[in-house]
Tab-separated table of C-alpha atoms in Angstrom:
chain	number	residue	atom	x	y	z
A	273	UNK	CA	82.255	103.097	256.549
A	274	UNK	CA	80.833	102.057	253.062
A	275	UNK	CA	82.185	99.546	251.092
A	276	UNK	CA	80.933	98.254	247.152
A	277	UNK	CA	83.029	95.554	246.043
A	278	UNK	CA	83.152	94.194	242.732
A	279	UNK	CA	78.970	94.879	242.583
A	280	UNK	CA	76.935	94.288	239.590
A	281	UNK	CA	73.324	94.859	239.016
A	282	UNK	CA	70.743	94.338	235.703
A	283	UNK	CA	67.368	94.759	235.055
A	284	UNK	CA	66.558	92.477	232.238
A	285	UNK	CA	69.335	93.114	229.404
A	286	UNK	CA	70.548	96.030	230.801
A	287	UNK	CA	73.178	96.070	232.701
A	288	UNK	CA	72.668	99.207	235.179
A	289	UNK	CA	76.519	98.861	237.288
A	290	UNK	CA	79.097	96.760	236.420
A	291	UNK	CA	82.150	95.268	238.612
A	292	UNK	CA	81.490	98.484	241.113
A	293	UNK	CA	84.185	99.188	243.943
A	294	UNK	CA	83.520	102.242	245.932
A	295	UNK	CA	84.717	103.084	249.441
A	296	UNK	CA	83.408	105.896	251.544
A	297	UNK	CA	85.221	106.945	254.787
A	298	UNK	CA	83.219	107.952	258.090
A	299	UNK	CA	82.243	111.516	258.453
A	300	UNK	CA	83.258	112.507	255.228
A	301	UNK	CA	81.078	113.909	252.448
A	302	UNK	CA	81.495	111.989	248.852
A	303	UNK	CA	80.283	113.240	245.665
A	304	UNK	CA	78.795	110.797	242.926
A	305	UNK	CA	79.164	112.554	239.759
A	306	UNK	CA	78.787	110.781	236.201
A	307	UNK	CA	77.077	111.335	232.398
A	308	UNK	CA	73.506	110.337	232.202
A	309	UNK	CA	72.464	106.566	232.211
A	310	UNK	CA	75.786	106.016	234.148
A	311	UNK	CA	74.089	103.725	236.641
A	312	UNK	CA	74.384	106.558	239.810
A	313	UNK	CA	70.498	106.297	240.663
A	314	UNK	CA	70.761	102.337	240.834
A	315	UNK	CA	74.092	102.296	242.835
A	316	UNK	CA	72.606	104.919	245.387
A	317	UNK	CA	69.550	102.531	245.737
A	318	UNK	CA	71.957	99.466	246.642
A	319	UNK	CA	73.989	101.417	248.846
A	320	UNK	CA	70.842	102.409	250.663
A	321	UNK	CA	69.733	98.760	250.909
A	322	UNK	CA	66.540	99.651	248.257
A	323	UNK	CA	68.095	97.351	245.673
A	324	UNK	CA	69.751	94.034	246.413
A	325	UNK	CA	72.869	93.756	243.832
A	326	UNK	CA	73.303	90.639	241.835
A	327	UNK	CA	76.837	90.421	242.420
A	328	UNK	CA	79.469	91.606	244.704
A	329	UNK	CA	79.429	92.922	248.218
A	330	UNK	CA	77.942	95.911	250.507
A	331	UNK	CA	78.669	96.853	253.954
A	332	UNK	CA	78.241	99.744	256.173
A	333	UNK	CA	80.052	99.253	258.891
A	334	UNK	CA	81.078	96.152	258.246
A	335	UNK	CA	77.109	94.791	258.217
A	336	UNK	CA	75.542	93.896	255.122
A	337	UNK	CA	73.153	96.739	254.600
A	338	UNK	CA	70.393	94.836	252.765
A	339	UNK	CA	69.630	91.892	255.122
A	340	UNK	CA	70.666	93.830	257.810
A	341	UNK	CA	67.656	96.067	259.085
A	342	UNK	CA	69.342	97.358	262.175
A	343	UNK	CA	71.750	98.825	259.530
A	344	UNK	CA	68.800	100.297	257.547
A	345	UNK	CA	67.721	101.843	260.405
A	346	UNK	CA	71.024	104.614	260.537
A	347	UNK	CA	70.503	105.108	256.454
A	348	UNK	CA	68.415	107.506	255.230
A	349	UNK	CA	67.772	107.962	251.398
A	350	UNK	CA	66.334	111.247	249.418
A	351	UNK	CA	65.459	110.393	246.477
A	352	UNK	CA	65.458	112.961	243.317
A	353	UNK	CA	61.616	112.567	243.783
A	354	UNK	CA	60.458	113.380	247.036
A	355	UNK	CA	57.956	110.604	248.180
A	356	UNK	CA	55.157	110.880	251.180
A	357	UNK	CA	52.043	108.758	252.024
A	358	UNK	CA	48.978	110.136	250.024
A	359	UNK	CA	47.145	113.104	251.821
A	360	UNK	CA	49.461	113.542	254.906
A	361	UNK	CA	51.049	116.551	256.022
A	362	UNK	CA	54.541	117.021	257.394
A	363	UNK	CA	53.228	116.047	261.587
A	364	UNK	CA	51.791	112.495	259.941
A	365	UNK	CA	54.839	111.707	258.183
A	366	UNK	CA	56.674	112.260	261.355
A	367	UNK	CA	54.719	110.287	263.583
A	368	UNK	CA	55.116	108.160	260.696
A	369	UNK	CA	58.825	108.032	261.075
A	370	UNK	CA	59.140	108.000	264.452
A	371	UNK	CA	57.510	104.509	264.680
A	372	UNK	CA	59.738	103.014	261.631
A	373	UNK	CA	62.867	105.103	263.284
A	374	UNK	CA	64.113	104.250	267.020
A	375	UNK	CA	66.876	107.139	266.884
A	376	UNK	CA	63.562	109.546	265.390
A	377	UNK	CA	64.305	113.024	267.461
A	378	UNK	CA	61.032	114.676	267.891
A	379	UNK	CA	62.971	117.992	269.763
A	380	UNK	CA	65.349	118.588	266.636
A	381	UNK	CA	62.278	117.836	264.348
A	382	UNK	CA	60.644	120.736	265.736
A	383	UNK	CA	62.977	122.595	266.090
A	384	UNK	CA	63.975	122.571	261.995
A	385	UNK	CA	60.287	122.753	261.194
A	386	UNK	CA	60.166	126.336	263.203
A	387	UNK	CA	63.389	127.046	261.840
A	388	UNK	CA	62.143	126.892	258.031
A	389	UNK	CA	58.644	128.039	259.285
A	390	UNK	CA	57.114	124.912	257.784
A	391	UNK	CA	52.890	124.528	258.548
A	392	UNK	CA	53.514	121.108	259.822
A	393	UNK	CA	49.953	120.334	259.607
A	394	UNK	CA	49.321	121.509	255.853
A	395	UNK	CA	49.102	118.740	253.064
A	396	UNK	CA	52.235	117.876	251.760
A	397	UNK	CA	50.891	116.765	248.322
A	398	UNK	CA	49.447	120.808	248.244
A	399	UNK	CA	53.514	121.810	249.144
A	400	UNK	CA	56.043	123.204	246.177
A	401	UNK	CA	58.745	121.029	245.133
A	402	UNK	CA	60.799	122.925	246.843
A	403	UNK	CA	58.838	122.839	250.221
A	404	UNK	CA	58.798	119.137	249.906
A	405	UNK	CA	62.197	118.835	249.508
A	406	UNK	CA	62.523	120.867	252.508
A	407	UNK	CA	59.967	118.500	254.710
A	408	UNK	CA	62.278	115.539	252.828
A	409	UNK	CA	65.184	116.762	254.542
A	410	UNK	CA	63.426	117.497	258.117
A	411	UNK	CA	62.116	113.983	258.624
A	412	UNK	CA	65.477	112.869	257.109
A	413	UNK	CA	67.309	115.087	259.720
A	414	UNK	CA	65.415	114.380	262.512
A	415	UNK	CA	65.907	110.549	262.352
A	416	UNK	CA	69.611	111.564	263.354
A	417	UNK	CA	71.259	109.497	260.951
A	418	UNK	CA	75.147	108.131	260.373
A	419	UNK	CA	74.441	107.835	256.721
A	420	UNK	CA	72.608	110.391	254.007
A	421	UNK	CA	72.692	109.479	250.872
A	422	UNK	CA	71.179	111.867	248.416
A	423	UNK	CA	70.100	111.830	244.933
A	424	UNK	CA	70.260	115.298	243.672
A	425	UNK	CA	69.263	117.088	246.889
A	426	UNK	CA	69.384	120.564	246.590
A	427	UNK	CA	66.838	120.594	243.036
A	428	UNK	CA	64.127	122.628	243.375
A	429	UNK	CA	65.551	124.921	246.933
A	430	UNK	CA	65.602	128.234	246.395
A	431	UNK	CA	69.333	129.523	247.437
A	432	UNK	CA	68.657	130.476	250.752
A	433	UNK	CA	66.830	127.397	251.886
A	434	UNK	CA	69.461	125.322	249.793
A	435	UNK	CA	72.517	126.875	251.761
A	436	UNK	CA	70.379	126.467	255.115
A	437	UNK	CA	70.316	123.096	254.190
A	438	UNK	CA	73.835	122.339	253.684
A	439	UNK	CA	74.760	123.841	257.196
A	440	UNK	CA	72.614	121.711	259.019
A	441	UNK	CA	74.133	119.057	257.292
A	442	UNK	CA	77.413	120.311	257.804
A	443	UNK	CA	77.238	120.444	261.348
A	444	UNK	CA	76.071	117.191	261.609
A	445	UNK	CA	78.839	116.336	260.112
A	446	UNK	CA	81.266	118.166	262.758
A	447	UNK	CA	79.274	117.418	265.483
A	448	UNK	CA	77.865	113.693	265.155
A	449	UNK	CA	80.416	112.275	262.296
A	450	UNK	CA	77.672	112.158	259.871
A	451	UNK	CA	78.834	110.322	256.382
A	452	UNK	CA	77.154	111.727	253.155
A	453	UNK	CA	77.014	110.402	249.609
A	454	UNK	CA	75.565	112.830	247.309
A	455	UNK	CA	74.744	112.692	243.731
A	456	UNK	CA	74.192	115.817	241.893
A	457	UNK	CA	74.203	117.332	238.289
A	458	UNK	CA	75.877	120.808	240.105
A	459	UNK	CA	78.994	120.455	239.582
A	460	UNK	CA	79.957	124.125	240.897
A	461	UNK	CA	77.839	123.097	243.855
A	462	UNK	CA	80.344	119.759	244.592
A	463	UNK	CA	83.287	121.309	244.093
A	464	UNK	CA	82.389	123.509	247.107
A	465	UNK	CA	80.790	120.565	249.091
A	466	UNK	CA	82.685	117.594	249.134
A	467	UNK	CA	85.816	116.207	250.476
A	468	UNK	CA	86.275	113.131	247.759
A	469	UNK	CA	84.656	112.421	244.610
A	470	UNK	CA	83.962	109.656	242.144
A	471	UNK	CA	83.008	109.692	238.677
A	472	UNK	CA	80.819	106.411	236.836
A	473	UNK	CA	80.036	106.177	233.313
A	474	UNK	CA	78.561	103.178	231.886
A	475	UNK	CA	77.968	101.309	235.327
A	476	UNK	CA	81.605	101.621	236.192
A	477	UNK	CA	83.687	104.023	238.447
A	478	UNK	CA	86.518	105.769	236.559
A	479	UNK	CA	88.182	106.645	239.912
A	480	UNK	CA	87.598	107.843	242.814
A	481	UNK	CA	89.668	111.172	244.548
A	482	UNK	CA	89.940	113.100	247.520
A	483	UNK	CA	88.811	116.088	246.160
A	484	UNK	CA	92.150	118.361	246.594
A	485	UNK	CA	94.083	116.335	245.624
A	486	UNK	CA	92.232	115.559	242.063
A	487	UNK	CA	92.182	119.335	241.557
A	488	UNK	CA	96.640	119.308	242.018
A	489	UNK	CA	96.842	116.425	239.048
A	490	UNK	CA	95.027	117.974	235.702
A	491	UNK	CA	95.789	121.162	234.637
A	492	UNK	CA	95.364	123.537	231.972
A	493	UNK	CA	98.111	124.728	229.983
A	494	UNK	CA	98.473	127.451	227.759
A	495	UNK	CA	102.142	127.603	226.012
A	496	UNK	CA	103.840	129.799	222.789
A	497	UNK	CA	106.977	129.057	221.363
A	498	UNK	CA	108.967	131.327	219.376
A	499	UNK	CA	110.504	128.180	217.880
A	500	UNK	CA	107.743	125.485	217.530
A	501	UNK	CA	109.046	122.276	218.651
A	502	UNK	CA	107.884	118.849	216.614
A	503	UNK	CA	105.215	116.832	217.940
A	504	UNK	CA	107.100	114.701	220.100
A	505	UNK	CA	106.713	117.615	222.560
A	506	UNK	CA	103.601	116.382	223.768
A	507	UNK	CA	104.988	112.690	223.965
A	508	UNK	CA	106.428	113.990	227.127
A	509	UNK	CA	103.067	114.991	228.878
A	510	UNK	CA	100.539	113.020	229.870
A	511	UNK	CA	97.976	114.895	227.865
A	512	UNK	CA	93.969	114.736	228.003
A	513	UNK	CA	93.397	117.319	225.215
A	514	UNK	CA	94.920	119.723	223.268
A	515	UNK	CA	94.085	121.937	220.240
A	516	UNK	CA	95.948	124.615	218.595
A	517	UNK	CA	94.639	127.894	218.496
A	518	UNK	CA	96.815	130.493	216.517
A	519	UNK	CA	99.925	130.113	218.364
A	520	UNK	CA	98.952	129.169	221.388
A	521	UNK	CA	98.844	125.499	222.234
A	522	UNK	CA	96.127	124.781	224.726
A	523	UNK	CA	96.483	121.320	226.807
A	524	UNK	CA	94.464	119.352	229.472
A	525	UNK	CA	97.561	117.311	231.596
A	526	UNK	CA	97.643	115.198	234.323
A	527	UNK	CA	100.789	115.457	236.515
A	528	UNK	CA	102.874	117.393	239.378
A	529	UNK	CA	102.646	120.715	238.624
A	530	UNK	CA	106.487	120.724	239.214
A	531	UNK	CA	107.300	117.697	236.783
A	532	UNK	CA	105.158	119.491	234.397
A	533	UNK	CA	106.953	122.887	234.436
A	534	UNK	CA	109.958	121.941	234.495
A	535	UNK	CA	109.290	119.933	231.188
A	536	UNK	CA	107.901	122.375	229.427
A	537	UNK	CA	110.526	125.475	230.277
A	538	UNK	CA	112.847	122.652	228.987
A	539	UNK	CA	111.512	123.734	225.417
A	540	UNK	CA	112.310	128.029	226.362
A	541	UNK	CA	108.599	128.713	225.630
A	542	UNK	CA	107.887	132.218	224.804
A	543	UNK	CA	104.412	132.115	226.672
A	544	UNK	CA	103.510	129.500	229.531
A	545	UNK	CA	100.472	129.427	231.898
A	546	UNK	CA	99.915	126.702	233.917
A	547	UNK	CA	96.105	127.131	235.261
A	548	UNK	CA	93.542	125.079	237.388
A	549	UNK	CA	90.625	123.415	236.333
A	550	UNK	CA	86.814	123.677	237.258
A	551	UNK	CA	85.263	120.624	238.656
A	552	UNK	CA	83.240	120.252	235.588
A	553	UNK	CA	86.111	120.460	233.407
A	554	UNK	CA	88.230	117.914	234.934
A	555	UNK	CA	84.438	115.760	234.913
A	556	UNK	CA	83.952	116.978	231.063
A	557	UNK	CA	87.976	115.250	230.189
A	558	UNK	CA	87.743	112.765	232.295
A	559	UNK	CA	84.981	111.441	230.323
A	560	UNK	CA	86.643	112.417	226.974
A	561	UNK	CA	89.550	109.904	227.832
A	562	UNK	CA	86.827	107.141	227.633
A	563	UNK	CA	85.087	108.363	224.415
A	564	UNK	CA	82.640	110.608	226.163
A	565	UNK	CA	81.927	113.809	223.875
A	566	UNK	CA	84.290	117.041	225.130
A	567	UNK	CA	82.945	120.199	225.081
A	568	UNK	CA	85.650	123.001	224.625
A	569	UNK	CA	85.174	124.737	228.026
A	570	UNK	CA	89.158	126.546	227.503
A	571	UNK	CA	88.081	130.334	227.429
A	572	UNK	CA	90.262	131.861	224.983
């Protein structure tokens, strides 16, 4: 559905992504995690068709999305910063939009507007941030859409708007095969959202997972010996981090949970807990594998 191949893009001597390749699958919902200045805001923009990359390849559907405007036309980007023409309310942005938008669904845009009780006729630049999210999303929704890609979304919604939200999404999803490529801070709020994620730092993608099975491959151990084996114990795990605390060895691992066990009862451990990780743990030593700075987030 989308496709980044080996994409690159600078502004002046920085170098904002670098040698990008990204792949998200139709109807699915893909989270864009990553540590600040990672490049996510400029590889949403190229993905949207905002930016042109330097270098490399994008397609939605097979169609190059920025010299393709028939492509544009099924995209629709939120940025972090809600944007409107100056001095119109939510009924001139969507007469607005239905002229740019030929798949613009005037029934289903009022329809969400009475839903959210919007005044569709009151100035949007007199709205909360969190109203104008809201309208951000209506026009968004109402141009019926195969693609949303959203730059932190959900800021500024209070949490029963911001769940609202997500179900209309959702169903569109279910019911139309919507794709969605969200970028958010909240990483409690992707682990709950998304099927597959992928994590940048420094204008690079570390990897990218279905979420499930990312959550089955790092784990948290906590092991006690009564005889404390010699360092080459952890030679046999593929370890992320580990400290010592009294005598209790904690470790981040990647692995099968089975390979994994069955090494460590090798060593008759007097204590072993093998334990899942958060989201923004496996984010948090993810990033400490490429120098990033890990916060101790194992509660003792």
């Amino acid at each position: 559905m989308i496709k980044a191949t080996a994409v690159d893009k600078r502004f002046e001597d920085l170098q904002a992504v670098s040698n990008l390749t990204l792949h998200v699958q139709r109807g699915s919902i893909y989270g864009l995690l990553g540590s600040n200045g990672a490049g996510k805001t400029t590889l949403l923009k190229m993905l949207a068709g905002i930016y042109k990359q330097d270098q490399g390849k994008i397609t939605i559907n097979n169609q190059p999305i920025y010299e393709v405007p028939d492509t544009k036309q099924r995209v629709l980007f939120i940025p972090d910063q809600p944007y409107f023409l100056h001095q119109t309310s939510l009924n001139n942005m969507a007469a607005f939009y239905e002229q740019v938008y030929t798949h613009w669904n005037s029934n289903r845009f009022k329809q969400i507007t009475d839903h959210f009780k919007m005044d569709p006729n009151k100035k949007l630049n007199r709205m909360s941030k969190g109203m104008q999210r809201q309208a951000s999303f209506i026009l968004s929704l109402s141009t019926m859409p195969e693609v949303m890609i959203l730059d932190e979304p959900f800021d500024g919604l209070d949490p029963v708007v911001r769940q609202q939200m997500k179900n209309l999404i959702l169903q569109d999803v279910a019911d139309r095969g919507l794709t969605l490529l969200v970028s958010s801070h909240n990483l409690r709020e992707m682990e709950d959202f998304c099927d597959y994620v992928g994590i940048m730092h420094k204008g690079t993608l570390l990897f990218e997972r279905d979420m499930d099975e990312l959550k089955t491959d790092i784990h948290k151990l906590q092991i006690a010996f009564r005889v404390v084996p010699d360092k080459s114990f952890l030679d046999g795990l593929n370890v992320l981090h580990y400290e010592k605390r009294g005598s209790v060895l904690l470790c981040i691992v990647k692995g099968s949970v089975g390979e994994i066990s069955d090494y460590v009862e090798s060593y008759n451990p007097a204590i072993f807990d093998l334990l899942p990780l958060t989201l923004e743990e496996i984010f948090i030593y993810e990033l400490g594998g490429v120098g990033y700075e890990i916060r101790n987030l194992i509660v003792e």
